[in-house]
mmCIF file of C-alpha atoms in Angstrom:
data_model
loop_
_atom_site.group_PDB
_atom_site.id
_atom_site.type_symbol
_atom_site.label_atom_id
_atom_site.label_comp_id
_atom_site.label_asym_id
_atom_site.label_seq_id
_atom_site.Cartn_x
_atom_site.Cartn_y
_atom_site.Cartn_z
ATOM 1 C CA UNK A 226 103.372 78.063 120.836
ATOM 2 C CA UNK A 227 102.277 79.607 117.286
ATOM 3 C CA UNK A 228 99.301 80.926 118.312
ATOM 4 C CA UNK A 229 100.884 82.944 121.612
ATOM 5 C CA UNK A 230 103.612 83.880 119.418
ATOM 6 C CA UNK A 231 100.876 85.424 116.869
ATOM 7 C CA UNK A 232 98.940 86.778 119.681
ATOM 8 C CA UNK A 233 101.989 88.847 120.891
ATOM 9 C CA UNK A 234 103.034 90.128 117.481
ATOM 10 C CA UNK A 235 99.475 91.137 116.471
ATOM 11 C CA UNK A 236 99.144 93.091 120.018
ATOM 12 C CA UNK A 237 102.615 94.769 119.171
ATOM 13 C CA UNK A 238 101.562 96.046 116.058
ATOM 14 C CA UNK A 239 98.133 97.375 117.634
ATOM 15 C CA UNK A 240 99.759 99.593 120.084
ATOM 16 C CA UNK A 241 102.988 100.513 117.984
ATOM 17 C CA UNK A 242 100.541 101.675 115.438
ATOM 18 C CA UNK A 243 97.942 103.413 118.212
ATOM 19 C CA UNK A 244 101.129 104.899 120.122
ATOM 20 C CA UNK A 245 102.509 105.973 116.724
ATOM 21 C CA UNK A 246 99.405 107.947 116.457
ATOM 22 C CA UNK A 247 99.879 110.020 119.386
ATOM 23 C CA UNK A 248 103.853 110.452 118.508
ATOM 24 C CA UNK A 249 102.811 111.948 114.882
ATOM 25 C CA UNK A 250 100.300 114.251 115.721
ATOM 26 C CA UNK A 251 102.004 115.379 118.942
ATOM 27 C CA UNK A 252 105.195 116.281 116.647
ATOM 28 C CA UNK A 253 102.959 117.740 113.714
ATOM 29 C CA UNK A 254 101.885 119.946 116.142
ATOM 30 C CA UNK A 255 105.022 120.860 117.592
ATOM 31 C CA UNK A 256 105.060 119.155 121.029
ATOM 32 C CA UNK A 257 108.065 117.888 122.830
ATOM 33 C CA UNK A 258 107.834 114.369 122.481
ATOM 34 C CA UNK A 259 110.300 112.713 125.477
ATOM 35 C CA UNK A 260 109.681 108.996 125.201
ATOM 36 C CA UNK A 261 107.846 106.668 123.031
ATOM 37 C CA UNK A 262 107.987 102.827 124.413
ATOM 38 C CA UNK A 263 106.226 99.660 123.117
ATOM 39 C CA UNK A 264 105.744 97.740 126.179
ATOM 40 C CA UNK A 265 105.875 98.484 130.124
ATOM 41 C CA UNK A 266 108.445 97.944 133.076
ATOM 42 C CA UNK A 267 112.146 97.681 132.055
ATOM 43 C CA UNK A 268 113.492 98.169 128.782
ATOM 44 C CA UNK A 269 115.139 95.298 126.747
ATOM 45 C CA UNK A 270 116.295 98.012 123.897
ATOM 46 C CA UNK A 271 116.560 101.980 124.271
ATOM 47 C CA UNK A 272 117.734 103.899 122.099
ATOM 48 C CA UNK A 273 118.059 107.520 121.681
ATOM 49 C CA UNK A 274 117.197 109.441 118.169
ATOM 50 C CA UNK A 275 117.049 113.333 118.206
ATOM 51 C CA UNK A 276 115.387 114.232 121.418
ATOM 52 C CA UNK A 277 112.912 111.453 121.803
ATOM 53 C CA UNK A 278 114.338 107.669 123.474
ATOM 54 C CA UNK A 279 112.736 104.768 121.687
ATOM 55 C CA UNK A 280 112.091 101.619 123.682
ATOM 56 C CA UNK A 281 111.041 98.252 123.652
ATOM 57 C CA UNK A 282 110.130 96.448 127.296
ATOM 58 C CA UNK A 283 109.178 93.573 128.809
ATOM 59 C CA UNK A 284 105.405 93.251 129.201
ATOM 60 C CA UNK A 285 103.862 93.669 125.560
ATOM 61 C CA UNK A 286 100.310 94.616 127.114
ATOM 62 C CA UNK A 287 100.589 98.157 125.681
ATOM 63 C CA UNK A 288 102.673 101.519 125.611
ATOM 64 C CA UNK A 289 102.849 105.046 126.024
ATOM 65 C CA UNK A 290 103.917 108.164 124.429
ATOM 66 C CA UNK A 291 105.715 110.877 127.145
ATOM 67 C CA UNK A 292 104.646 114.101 125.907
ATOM 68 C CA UNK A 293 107.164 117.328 127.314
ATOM 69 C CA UNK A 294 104.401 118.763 130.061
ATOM 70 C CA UNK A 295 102.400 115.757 130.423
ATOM 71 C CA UNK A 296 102.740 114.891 134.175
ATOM 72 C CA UNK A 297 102.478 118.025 136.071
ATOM 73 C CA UNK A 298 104.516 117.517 138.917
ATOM 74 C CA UNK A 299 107.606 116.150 136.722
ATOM 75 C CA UNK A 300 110.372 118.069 135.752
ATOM 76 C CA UNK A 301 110.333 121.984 135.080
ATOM 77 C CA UNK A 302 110.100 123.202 131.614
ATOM 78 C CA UNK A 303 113.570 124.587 130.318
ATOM 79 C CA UNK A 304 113.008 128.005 128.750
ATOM 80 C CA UNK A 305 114.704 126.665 125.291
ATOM 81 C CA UNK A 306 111.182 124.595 125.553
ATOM 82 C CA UNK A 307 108.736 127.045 126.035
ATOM 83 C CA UNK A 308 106.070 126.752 123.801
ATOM 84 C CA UNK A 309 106.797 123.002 123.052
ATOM 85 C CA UNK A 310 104.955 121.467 126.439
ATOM 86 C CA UNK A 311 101.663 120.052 126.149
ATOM 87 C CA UNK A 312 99.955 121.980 128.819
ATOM 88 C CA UNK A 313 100.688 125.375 126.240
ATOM 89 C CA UNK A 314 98.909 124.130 123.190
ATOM 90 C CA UNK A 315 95.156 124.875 123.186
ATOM 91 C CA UNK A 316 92.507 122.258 123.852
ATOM 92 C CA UNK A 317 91.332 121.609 120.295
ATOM 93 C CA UNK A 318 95.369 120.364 119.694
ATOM 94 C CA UNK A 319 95.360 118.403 123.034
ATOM 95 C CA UNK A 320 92.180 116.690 122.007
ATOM 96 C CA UNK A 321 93.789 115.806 118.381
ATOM 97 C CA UNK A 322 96.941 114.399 120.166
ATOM 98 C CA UNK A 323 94.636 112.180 122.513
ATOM 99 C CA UNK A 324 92.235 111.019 119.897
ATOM 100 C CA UNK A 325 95.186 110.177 116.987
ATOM 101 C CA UNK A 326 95.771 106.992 118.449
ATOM 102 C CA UNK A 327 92.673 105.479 118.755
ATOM 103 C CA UNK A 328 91.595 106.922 115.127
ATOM 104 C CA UNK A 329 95.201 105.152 113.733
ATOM 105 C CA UNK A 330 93.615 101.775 114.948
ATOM 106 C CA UNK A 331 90.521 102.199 112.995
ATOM 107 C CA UNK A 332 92.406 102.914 110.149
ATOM 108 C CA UNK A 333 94.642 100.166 110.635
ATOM 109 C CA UNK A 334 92.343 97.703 109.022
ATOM 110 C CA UNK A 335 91.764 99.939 105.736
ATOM 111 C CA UNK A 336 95.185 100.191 105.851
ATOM 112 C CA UNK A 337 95.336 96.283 105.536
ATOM 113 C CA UNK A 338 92.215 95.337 103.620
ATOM 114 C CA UNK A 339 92.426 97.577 100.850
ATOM 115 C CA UNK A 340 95.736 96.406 98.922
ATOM 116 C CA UNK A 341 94.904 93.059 99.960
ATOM 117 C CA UNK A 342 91.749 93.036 97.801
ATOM 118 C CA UNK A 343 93.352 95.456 95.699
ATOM 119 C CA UNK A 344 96.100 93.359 94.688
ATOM 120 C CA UNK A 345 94.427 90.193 94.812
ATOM 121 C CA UNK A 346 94.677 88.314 91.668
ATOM 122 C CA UNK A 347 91.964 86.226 91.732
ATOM 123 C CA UNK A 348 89.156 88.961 92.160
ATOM 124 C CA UNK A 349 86.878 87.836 89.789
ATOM 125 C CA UNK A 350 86.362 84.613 91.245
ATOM 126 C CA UNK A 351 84.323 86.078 93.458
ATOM 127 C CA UNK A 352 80.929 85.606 94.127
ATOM 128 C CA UNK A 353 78.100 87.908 93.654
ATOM 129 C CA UNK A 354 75.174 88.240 95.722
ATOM 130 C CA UNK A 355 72.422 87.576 93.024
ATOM 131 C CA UNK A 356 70.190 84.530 94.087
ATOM 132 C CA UNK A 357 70.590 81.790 91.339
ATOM 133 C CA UNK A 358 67.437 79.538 92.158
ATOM 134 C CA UNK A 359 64.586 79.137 95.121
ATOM 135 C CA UNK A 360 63.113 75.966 96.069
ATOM 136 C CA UNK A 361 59.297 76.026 96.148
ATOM 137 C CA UNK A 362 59.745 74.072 99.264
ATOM 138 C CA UNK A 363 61.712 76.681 100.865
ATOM 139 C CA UNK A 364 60.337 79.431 102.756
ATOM 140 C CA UNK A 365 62.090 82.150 100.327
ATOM 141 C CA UNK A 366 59.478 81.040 97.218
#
């Protein structure tokens, strides 16, 4: 039951951080962002902060990020929004909100890794790689 529960958490945290990626950049650059969810289908927790809804739902197998402008059939564009829809930012902004989240999960593990080792008080136990002693035997003399 550990390991599912781990499993689920460590998922969670992949797409929070790859959806948070899309959510920065996309407000950096001044797009409307509408919804952010961890999770598909219903939600267990909304919540509404400024104009974006937060949620959490049901199925933990990912997560979006609703940009204003996205889908193109939705909704019309109010004119107090103008300007703030993703279809009116240029391409070279588009591609940075599209590529932010997968870039957030390769820095996730730096993110990680480096205070661990950082912090770690034991780093001078640590190994080096220098070769002590061959064995004439061996195939390495």
């Amino acid at each position: 039951m550990t390991g599912i529960l781990a499993f689920i958490v460590l998922i969670g945290v992949l797409i929070t951080v790859h959806e948070f990626g899309h959510y920065a950049v996309a407000k950096l650059c001044g797009v409307k962002v509408e919804l952010f969810s961890i999770g598909f289908g219903k939600p267990i927790i909304k919540a509404k902060w400024g104009e974006t809804e937060y949620r959490i739902a049901w199925i933990p197998f990912g997560g979006y990020v609703k940009l204003l402008g996205q889908i193109p059939d939705d909704e019309p564009i109010s004119p107090d929004d103008k300007g703030r829809a993703l279809p009116d930012k240029s391409p070279f902004v588009r591609i940075l909100i599209y590529a932010a989240g997968p870039a957030m999960n390769l820095l996730l593990p730096f993110a990680i890794i480096v205070p661990y080792v950082a912090l770690a008080d034991q780093y001078v136990e640590i190994e080096g790689s220098q070769v002590g002693a061959l064995d004439q035997s061996m195939p390495a003399w």
